[in-house]
Amino acid sequence: MRSTPTRLRAGSSTADQLTVRRHNLSVVLSHLRDRGPRSRARLAEETGLNKATVSSLVAELVERGLVREGEVERATVGRPGQSIQLDGDHVVAVGAEINIDYLSVLVLSLRGSVLAEKRLALDTANVEPALVLSRLGRLLGTVLRGLAKSDIRPVGLTIAVPGLVEVDTGVLRVAPNLGWADVAVVAEIRRLLGDPPYPVLLDNEANLAALAEIEAQGPERSADLILLTGAAGVGGGVVAGGQLLRGAFGFAGEVGHMRVRSGGPFCGCGRQGCWEAVVGLNALLTAAASEHDPVRDPSLDVEQRLAEIGSRARSGDERVLSAIAEIDHWLAVGAGILVNVFNPQLLVLGGYFAALQPWIAGSLRDELRRHVFAADAGGTRVAFSTLGFSGSLRGGASQVLDRVFQDPTLVEPIGGDRVAHEDVAQEETV
Amino acid sequence: MRSTPTRLRAGSSTADQLTVRRHNLSVVLSHLRDRGPRSRARLAEETGLNKATVSSLVAELVERGLVREGEVERATVGRPGQSIQLDGDHVVAVGAEINIDYLSVLVLSLRGSVLAEKRLALDTANVEPALVLSRLGRLLGTVLRGLAKSDIRPVGLTIAVPGLVEVDTGVLRVAPNLGWADVAVVAEIRRLLGDPPYPVLLDNEANLAALAEIEAQGPERSADLILLTGAAGVGGGVVAGGQLLRGAFGFAGEVGHMRVRSGGPFCGCGRQGCWEAVVGLNALLTAAASEHDPVRDPSLDVEQRLAEIGSRARSGDERVLSAIAEIDHWLAVGAGILVNVFNPQLLVLGGYFAALQPWIAGSLRDELRRHVFAADAGGTRVAFSTLGFSGSLRGGASQVLDRVFQDPTLVEPIGGDRVAHEDVAQEETV
């Protein structure tokens, strides 16, 4: 995902010059993200761009609210230079999520820090889609008004959903756990927000969570990773050869509906023996607690209910421990299939699976070695997400920020006027 | 896999000029492969290269034995031009395969036609690896001597094996159906062939068969395809987003060891319920015929045995039909998992599955729709390979030819001397 300076010959046309300029802005901005704050001189040295160009690029990035001057950097040789760093105060991206038991919104700064996060417990499957979207619109409205007051500009919003998405049209095709089909989520949210000037995107929650895991690894990221979301549904976000796997028609990663257990329990999709029917959150809760136990009450916050499950497991509750062992077993069966098929570097367990880490980590690794054909599970490592339930939110926001890193001119200069750059023609020829 | 002419500025260095020349040779050669025979004038028009350059490139390709003059093409306007086409008589690639019941070798011309194919029935699992390799070496020797007599030059050899391969070192790590582990196949075959001047490669049979299916589709090929090999083992070759999926450590595509049937039969790998244990050729034969029935005799040719199974099915043999129905059922379960996960454009059934097409095609398509979460099986089409048992051989040979299409200078000029190209500096600047 990193880029190198463009060494095209400038001067052939204005369009080419703007392309070169945009590319070099991206190189400098991405370099600051990947390598941290540094002086203009060091930026020039490391990117291969000349110093005058770097100064001009930095000036433009400052005007656009993307970088700012930081502390003085003491060079070992020569004059100390003013350090340049990403500006975390002006430009943000927003992630939102519609899931079975909750709605949530997260604001991510250009520097990758969370400026705000809100979650609303809501039994979405039993509420009309229009009403759910209206509640999400209100939640977003509150957050966006807060940003406006602080003069912070959103550059885009991505909405994560647990289902099949048409990315191009922003329509949720089908989400059986929500009971939704053909809902024009983007159009409705755009309407509720008064048609904002930035992009509003829709994507599958597992795809976005996989992007978040990749981001969380920093510049030395894995090219082959599978992220499993664990909630009522189980989704898979797959990065293979550095690319998010979407499939020929956008429907890849439906790991929750792999049939792993012949004659197993019925799934929300109507089929029998689907992986998510045996390892989803409901399978755990049904096995771990009686019907009127509060841990099974969808109107209560899911993290609180998982904390209660954890505390019962720690106190040796037999029913809870045997429910976890059953999940562990079937988790390994499905994970074994995925590792045989993809041979990823990393298998990351997210959502509620991460909350079970103390009880399943060791046995899952052992089981995986038994289920995978290649020796030592094909070299695949198992990891547990540290992003909690915010993975999809972060991934959605990162996806929007990534567009800015690729083309910083998407962000208008502070004050609103386009900056004229008369020094464009000075780009060096190599 | 297609390329466009390089429009670099020539003249900066000889290395650059050679790069440009090589690239443009590749453009012309690939264009003739993808679009068929055409005149120099038309080549110039369609590739954007100037006519003098095209003439010089064609002359070099003729000298290297890669293209030749063909029929006169009558243009609608202007003078008729001599048509140029790929030369199928001078340059070939060789594919070889070591599989459970046979060894085989195939010679593929630059034009994609099979010039020779030999198969030797051999119960490889019960013969020492060294002896199997020596038999393969002899088979290859016979074929190569035949080529030498006709003055046909091999540009490389790829050996397909049913197991985990280290592509870089040419070592077969493990192939449980052969009972092989850590066999240095490439080193041994190179030794047996007297260290030939061309590359000898080793790869997984399913990966190579997937490449062959992609090739067979011509220039408008799918970017997302799964090929299933069907023999004693079941392998998967996956092309996702136009790239062969190899995984982080080269062990992707081990679909035969997905656990699809809890408590199912034991697999050659020692595990229980693996897909290949329920849908592999041995599962069919065991269910379809008694122990001493000749269709279960591994020393007989596998295609003859399958023809016998087919003829029994056509005559209404209950035992055979019920064995096929059982294969069909489990084939759909595993295929459903793969389609849920990859959402390919095309799922191609190869090997012995293709021989079952008359009995399973319809029901498999229906079953798949039931097992796949996205509507209408996510748009995935099911196809049956027409390459028979030669898919891996063709894929292996194509892989070698593809290197020539990418860099035609890999093939020495006929006569052996390097051609001097004084016109290199005439490359146009754009």
Coordinates of C-alpha atoms in Angstrom, one line a residue, chain A residues 9 164 174 176 224 240 245-255 257-262 269 271 329-330 333 337-338 340-345 369-374 378-380, chain B residues 9 164 174 176 224 240 245-255 257-262 269 271 329-330 333 337-338 340-345 369-374 378-380:
Chain A
R9 CA 9.1 13.9 -17.0
L164 CA -24.1 -9.0 1.2
V174 CA -29.5 -9.5 2.1
P176 CA -30.6 -12.7 7.2
D224 CA -2.3 -12.8 3.6
A240 CA -4.9 -12.5 -0.2
L245 CA -10.9 -10.8 -1.7
R246 CA -14.3 -9.7 -3.0
G247 CA -15.0 -12.5 -5.5
A248 CA -16.4 -12.2 -9.0
F249 CA -19.7 -10.6 -7.9
G250 CA -18.7 -9.2 -4.5
F251 CA -20.0 -12.1 -2.4
A252 CA -16.8 -13.7 -1.2
G253 CA -16.0 -14.3 2.5
E254 CA -19.4 -15.8 3.4
V255 CA -17.6 -18.2 5.8
H257 CA -22.5 -20.3 5.8
M258 CA -19.9 -23.0 5.1
R259 CA -21.7 -26.2 6.0
V260 CA -19.5 -27.7 8.7
R261 CA -21.9 -29.9 10.6
S262 CA -24.1 -32.4 8.8
C269 CA -30.4 -18.2 6.7
R271 CA -30.0 -23.9 6.1
H329 CA -14.2 -27.5 18.8
W330 CA -16.3 -26.2 15.9
V333 CA -13.1 -27.3 12.3
I337 CA -11.0 -25.5 6.3
L338 CA -10.0 -21.8 5.8
N340 CA -6.2 -25.4 4.3
V341 CA -7.7 -23.3 1.5
F342 CA -6.0 -19.9 2.0
N343 CA -2.8 -20.7 3.9
P344 CA -2.8 -17.2 5.5
Q345 CA 0.1 -15.8 7.4
R369 CA -2.5 -28.2 13.6
R370 CA -4.6 -31.4 13.6
H371 CA -7.0 -30.1 10.9
V372 CA -4.5 -28.5 8.6
F373 CA -2.8 -30.7 5.9
A374 CA 0.5 -28.7 5.7
G378 CA 1.0 -24.4 7.2
G379 CA 2.9 -21.7 9.2
T380 CA -0.4 -19.8 9.9
Chain B
R9 CA 12.0 7.5 -23.9
L164 CA 2.8 -29.6 -1.3
V174 CA 4.7 -34.0 1.1
P176 CA 0.4 -38.5 1.2
D224 CA -11.9 -15.6 -10.5
A240 CA -8.6 -14.8 -7.5
L245 CA -3.6 -18.1 -5.0
R246 CA -0.6 -19.6 -3.3
G247 CA -1.0 -18.4 0.3
A248 CA 1.6 -17.0 2.6
F249 CA 3.8 -20.0 2.5
G250 CA 2.8 -21.7 -0.8
F251 CA 0.3 -24.1 0.8
A252 CA -3.0 -22.7 -0.3
G253 CA -5.7 -24.7 -2.2
E254 CA -5.6 -27.9 -0.1
V255 CA -9.3 -28.3 -0.5
H257 CA -8.4 -31.9 3.3
M258 CA -11.3 -29.6 4.3
R259 CA -13.2 -31.6 6.9
V260 CA -16.6 -31.9 5.5
R261 CA -18.0 -35.0 7.1
S262 CA -17.8 -35.5 10.9
C269 CA -3.5 -38.1 5.2
R271 CA -7.4 -37.5 9.2
H329 CA -24.0 -35.0 -2.7
W330 CA -20.6 -34.5 -1.0
V333 CA -21.2 -29.8 0.1
I337 CA -18.1 -24.1 1.0
L338 CA -15.7 -22.9 -1.7
N340 CA -19.4 -19.2 -0.3
V341 CA -15.8 -18.4 0.5
F342 CA -14.5 -17.3 -3.0
N343 CA -17.5 -16.4 -5.0
P344 CA -15.7 -17.3 -8.2
Q345 CA -17.1 -16.6 -11.7
R369 CA -27.8 -23.1 -5.1
R370 CA -29.0 -24.7 -1.8
H371 CA -25.6 -24.6 -0.2
V372 CA -24.6 -21.0 -1.2
F373 CA -25.7 -18.1 0.8
A374 CA -25.8 -15.5 -2.0
G378 CA -23.7 -16.0 -6.0
G379 CA -23.6 -16.0 -9.8
T380 CA -21.0 -18.8 -9.9

